[in-house]
Tab-separated table of C-alpha atoms in Angstrom:
chain	number	residue	atom	x	y	z
A	1	SER	CA	-76.369	23.891	-1.707
A	2	ASN	CA	-78.998	22.398	0.551
A	3	VAL	CA	-82.618	22.440	-0.603
A	4	PHE	CA	-85.528	22.423	1.836
A	5	SER	CA	-89.289	22.449	1.566
A	6	ALA	CA	-90.916	25.120	3.710
A	7	LEU	CA	-94.318	26.632	4.409
A	8	ARG	CA	-94.974	30.340	4.089
A	9	LYS	CA	-97.220	32.112	6.591
A	10	ASP	CA	-100.153	31.721	4.177
A	11	GLY	CA	-99.612	27.933	4.045
A	12	THR	CA	-98.101	27.926	0.549
A	13	ARG	CA	-95.270	25.427	0.160
A	14	VAL	CA	-92.009	26.709	-1.325
A	15	MET	CA	-88.486	25.426	-1.907
A	16	VAL	CA	-85.612	27.139	-0.107
A	17	LYS	CA	-82.151	26.696	-1.593
A	18	ILE	CA	-79.309	27.653	0.725
A	19	TYR	CA	-75.771	27.803	-0.607
A	20	ARG	CA	-73.233	26.777	2.021
A	21	LEU	CA	-70.750	29.597	2.378
A	22	GLU	CA	-67.919	27.455	3.699
A	23	THR	CA	-68.129	24.445	1.388
A	24	CYS	CA	-69.211	25.886	-1.984
A	25	ASP	CA	-66.921	25.187	-4.921
A	26	PHE	CA	-65.793	28.787	-5.183
A	27	ASN	CA	-63.367	28.214	-8.089
A	28	SER	CA	-65.992	26.467	-10.215
A	29	MET	CA	-68.466	29.279	-9.527
A	30	LEU	CA	-65.875	31.877	-10.451
A	31	ASP	CA	-65.157	30.068	-13.757
A	32	TYR	CA	-68.805	30.398	-14.789
A	33	ILE	CA	-69.339	33.939	-13.511
A	34	LYS	CA	-66.161	35.504	-14.915
A	35	ASP	CA	-67.253	34.427	-18.428
A	36	ASP	CA	-70.744	35.906	-17.989
A	37	PRO	CA	-70.929	39.435	-19.466
A	38	ARG	CA	-73.620	40.368	-16.928
A	39	TYR	CA	-71.111	39.968	-14.074
A	40	THR	CA	-67.987	41.747	-15.230
A	41	LYS	CA	-67.983	44.300	-12.391
A	42	PHE	CA	-68.799	42.350	-9.247
A	43	ARG	CA	-66.462	42.498	-6.270
A	44	LYS	CA	-64.187	39.503	-5.926
A	45	GLY	CA	-64.044	37.441	-2.759
A	46	LYS	CA	-65.658	34.138	-1.810
A	47	ARG	CA	-68.822	35.582	-0.225
A	48	ASN	CA	-69.378	38.031	-3.092
A	49	VAL	CA	-69.004	35.267	-5.681
A	50	ILE	CA	-71.563	33.116	-3.844
A	51	PHE	CA	-73.977	36.047	-3.496
A	52	ALA	CA	-73.567	36.808	-7.224
A	53	TRP	CA	-74.131	33.106	-7.955
A	54	VAL	CA	-77.487	33.161	-6.179
A	55	GLN	CA	-78.531	36.395	-7.892
A	56	ARG	CA	-77.456	34.865	-11.212
A	57	GLU	CA	-79.604	31.774	-10.665
A	58	TYR	CA	-82.584	33.996	-9.807
A	59	ARG	CA	-82.062	36.151	-12.928
A	60	ASN	CA	-81.605	33.086	-15.153
A	61	LEU	CA	-84.813	31.538	-13.837
A	62	MET	CA	-86.705	34.811	-14.375
A	63	LYS	CA	-85.489	35.044	-17.956
A	64	ALA	CA	-86.297	31.373	-18.625
A	65	ARG	CA	-89.746	31.826	-17.089
A	66	GLN	CA	-90.414	34.859	-19.306
A	67	ALA	CA	-89.503	32.688	-22.326
A	68	ASN	CA	-92.078	30.061	-21.219
A	69	VAL	CA	-89.437	27.499	-20.318
A	70	SER	CA	-90.809	25.016	-17.800
A	71	VAL	CA	-88.966	26.057	-14.614
A	72	PRO	CA	-89.943	26.769	-11.006
A	73	THR	CA	-90.938	30.384	-10.505
A	74	PRO	CA	-88.197	32.199	-8.589
A	75	LEU	CA	-89.831	34.071	-5.706
A	76	THR	CA	-87.012	35.943	-3.985
A	77	PHE	CA	-83.363	35.772	-2.980
A	78	SER	CA	-81.109	37.290	-0.362
A	79	LYS	CA	-77.351	36.791	-0.081
A	80	HIS	CA	-76.890	32.982	-0.242
A	81	VAL	CA	-80.593	31.971	-0.094
A	82	LEU	CA	-82.983	31.472	-3.015
A	83	VAL	CA	-86.728	30.812	-2.628
A	84	LEU	CA	-88.560	29.017	-5.440
A	85	GLU	CA	-91.993	27.736	-6.330
A	86	PHE	CA	-92.558	24.202	-5.016
A	87	ILE	CA	-92.883	21.642	-7.819
A	88	GLY	CA	-94.797	18.613	-6.563
A	89	ASP	CA	-98.023	17.466	-4.986
A	90	ASP	CA	-99.170	17.023	-1.382
A	91	GLY	CA	-95.849	18.237	0.015
A	92	ILE	CA	-93.846	15.688	-1.995
A	93	ILE	CA	-91.398	17.167	-4.479
A	94	ALA	CA	-91.594	15.912	-8.053
A	95	PRO	CA	-88.958	13.238	-8.730
A	96	LYS	CA	-85.890	13.829	-10.835
A	97	LEU	CA	-85.957	12.339	-14.315
A	98	LYS	CA	-83.136	9.957	-13.369
A	99	ASP	CA	-85.420	8.433	-10.712
A	100	ASP	CA	-88.718	8.435	-12.621
A	101	ILE	CA	-88.627	7.335	-16.264
A	102	PRO	CA	-91.538	8.884	-18.213
A	103	LYS	CA	-94.236	6.594	-19.551
A	104	ASN	CA	-93.902	8.090	-23.043
A	105	SER	CA	-90.172	8.734	-23.291
A	106	LYS	CA	-90.294	10.085	-26.870
A	107	GLU	CA	-92.923	12.695	-25.976
A	108	PHE	CA	-91.010	13.660	-22.821
A	109	PHE	CA	-87.759	13.937	-24.812
A	110	ASN	CA	-89.467	16.200	-27.364
A	111	LYS	CA	-90.726	18.458	-24.560
A	112	ILE	CA	-87.177	18.744	-23.224
A	113	ILE	CA	-85.926	19.764	-26.665
A	114	GLU	CA	-88.763	22.327	-26.989
A	115	ASN	CA	-87.726	23.829	-23.653
A	116	MET	CA	-84.056	23.877	-24.662
A	117	LYS	CA	-85.043	25.689	-27.869
A	118	LYS	CA	-87.049	28.301	-25.918
A	119	LEU	CA	-84.098	28.790	-23.579
A	120	HIS	CA	-81.753	29.219	-26.535
A	121	LYS	CA	-84.128	31.705	-28.155
A	122	ALA	CA	-84.053	33.673	-24.872
A	123	GLY	CA	-80.258	33.876	-25.198
A	124	LEU	CA	-79.389	31.278	-22.560
A	125	VAL	CA	-77.904	27.804	-22.324
A	126	HIS	CA	-78.496	25.742	-19.157
A	127	ALA	CA	-74.871	24.513	-18.996
A	128	ASP	CA	-75.610	21.667	-16.561
A	129	LEU	CA	-78.646	19.940	-18.040
A	130	SER	CA	-78.993	16.235	-17.330
A	131	ALA	CA	-81.449	13.746	-15.858
A	132	PHE	CA	-80.349	15.098	-12.445
A	133	ASN	CA	-81.584	18.637	-13.221
A	134	ILE	CA	-84.939	17.835	-14.782
A	135	LEU	CA	-87.968	16.980	-12.685
A	136	ASN	CA	-90.661	14.651	-14.002
A	137	TYR	CA	-93.779	16.458	-12.833
A	138	ASN	CA	-96.922	14.688	-14.047
A	139	GLU	CA	-95.098	13.487	-17.172
A	140	LYS	CA	-93.833	16.981	-17.988
A	141	PRO	CA	-90.199	18.101	-17.694
A	142	VAL	CA	-89.337	20.950	-15.347
A	143	PHE	CA	-85.764	22.269	-15.593
A	144	ILE	CA	-84.058	23.090	-12.295
A	145	ASP	CA	-80.671	24.304	-11.034
A	146	PHE	CA	-79.975	27.380	-13.143
A	147	SER	CA	-76.911	28.671	-11.332
A	148	GLN	CA	-74.555	27.508	-14.096
A	149	CYS	CA	-76.851	28.760	-16.855
A	150	THR	CA	-75.086	31.312	-19.011
A	151	THR	CA	-75.724	33.675	-21.882
A	152	LEU	CA	-75.049	32.809	-25.498
A	153	GLU	CA	-72.408	35.587	-25.459
A	154	SER	CA	-70.247	33.393	-23.234
A	155	SER	CA	-67.174	32.063	-25.004
A	156	ARG	CA	-68.140	28.589	-23.739
A	157	ALA	CA	-71.860	28.694	-24.635
A	158	GLU	CA	-71.461	26.387	-27.647
A	159	TYR	CA	-69.541	23.854	-25.577
A	160	TYR	CA	-72.168	23.961	-22.808
A	161	LEU	CA	-75.031	23.530	-25.267
A	162	GLU	CA	-73.361	20.526	-26.884
A	163	ARG	CA	-72.661	19.035	-23.448
A	164	ASP	CA	-76.310	19.501	-22.417
A	165	ILE	CA	-77.475	17.846	-25.639
A	166	ARG	CA	-75.026	14.967	-25.183
A	167	ASN	CA	-76.147	14.399	-21.563
A	168	ILE	CA	-79.829	14.302	-22.544
A	169	CYS	CA	-79.243	12.077	-25.572
A	170	ILE	CA	-77.105	9.612	-23.591
A	171	PHE	CA	-79.826	9.281	-20.956
A	172	PHE	CA	-82.601	8.700	-23.492
A	173	ARG	CA	-80.508	6.256	-25.549
A	174	LYS	CA	-79.984	4.235	-22.352
A	175	ILE	CA	-83.762	3.889	-21.989
A	176	GLY	CA	-84.192	2.802	-25.610
A	177	LEU	CA	-84.823	5.963	-27.625
A	178	LYS	CA	-82.976	6.505	-30.888
A	179	VAL	CA	-81.769	10.088	-30.855
A	180	ASP	CA	-79.089	11.898	-32.836
A	181	GLU	CA	-77.167	14.749	-31.203
A	182	LYS	CA	-76.636	16.676	-34.452
A	183	GLU	CA	-80.364	16.571	-35.291
A	184	VAL	CA	-81.232	17.682	-31.770
A	185	LYS	CA	-78.821	20.624	-32.007
A	186	GLU	CA	-80.362	21.672	-35.343
A	187	LYS	CA	-83.825	21.641	-33.735
A	188	ILE	CA	-82.606	23.811	-30.860
A	189	VAL	CA	-80.561	26.398	-32.744
A	190	GLY	CA	-82.487	26.297	-36.016
A	191	ARG	CA	-79.488	25.725	-38.270
């Protein structure tokens, strides 16, 4: 997808995410969607998969937002276009975590885990969480890119959750934090 900043008629800045119809990884999208119980009856075909993908990201963001997960508010979608709340200041989008290490990495890490727990409680797993898909907005994490997010009913939900945890732990270990993946998983799922 391509992501653009845009101004609405009222001057409010938004993010516009446009999925490229010709160059999207259709097979990867289909792998995620076909395992999602919410999308068992959509019409096959490249365009329909991409349109379902956008609707899925919108629905996932809405559900995450309702669970108080720190995500951009989804505003609307149509076909292969998704419009989201702008996360940033003075027209400059908040940097990705990979590009802006938090001042208090332990506190930031704990906020990520809290958000992962809320997402899990809402019945979702991000399925692509990493330092690339978390913004550092004023020292607070904001999760982005929810198109791969899936329900806990998915046969691969456990794998995705463990992969998300591993990605986050690897990043924070690289910047000097001592974190244990098993302990993090226990905090998220409450086992």
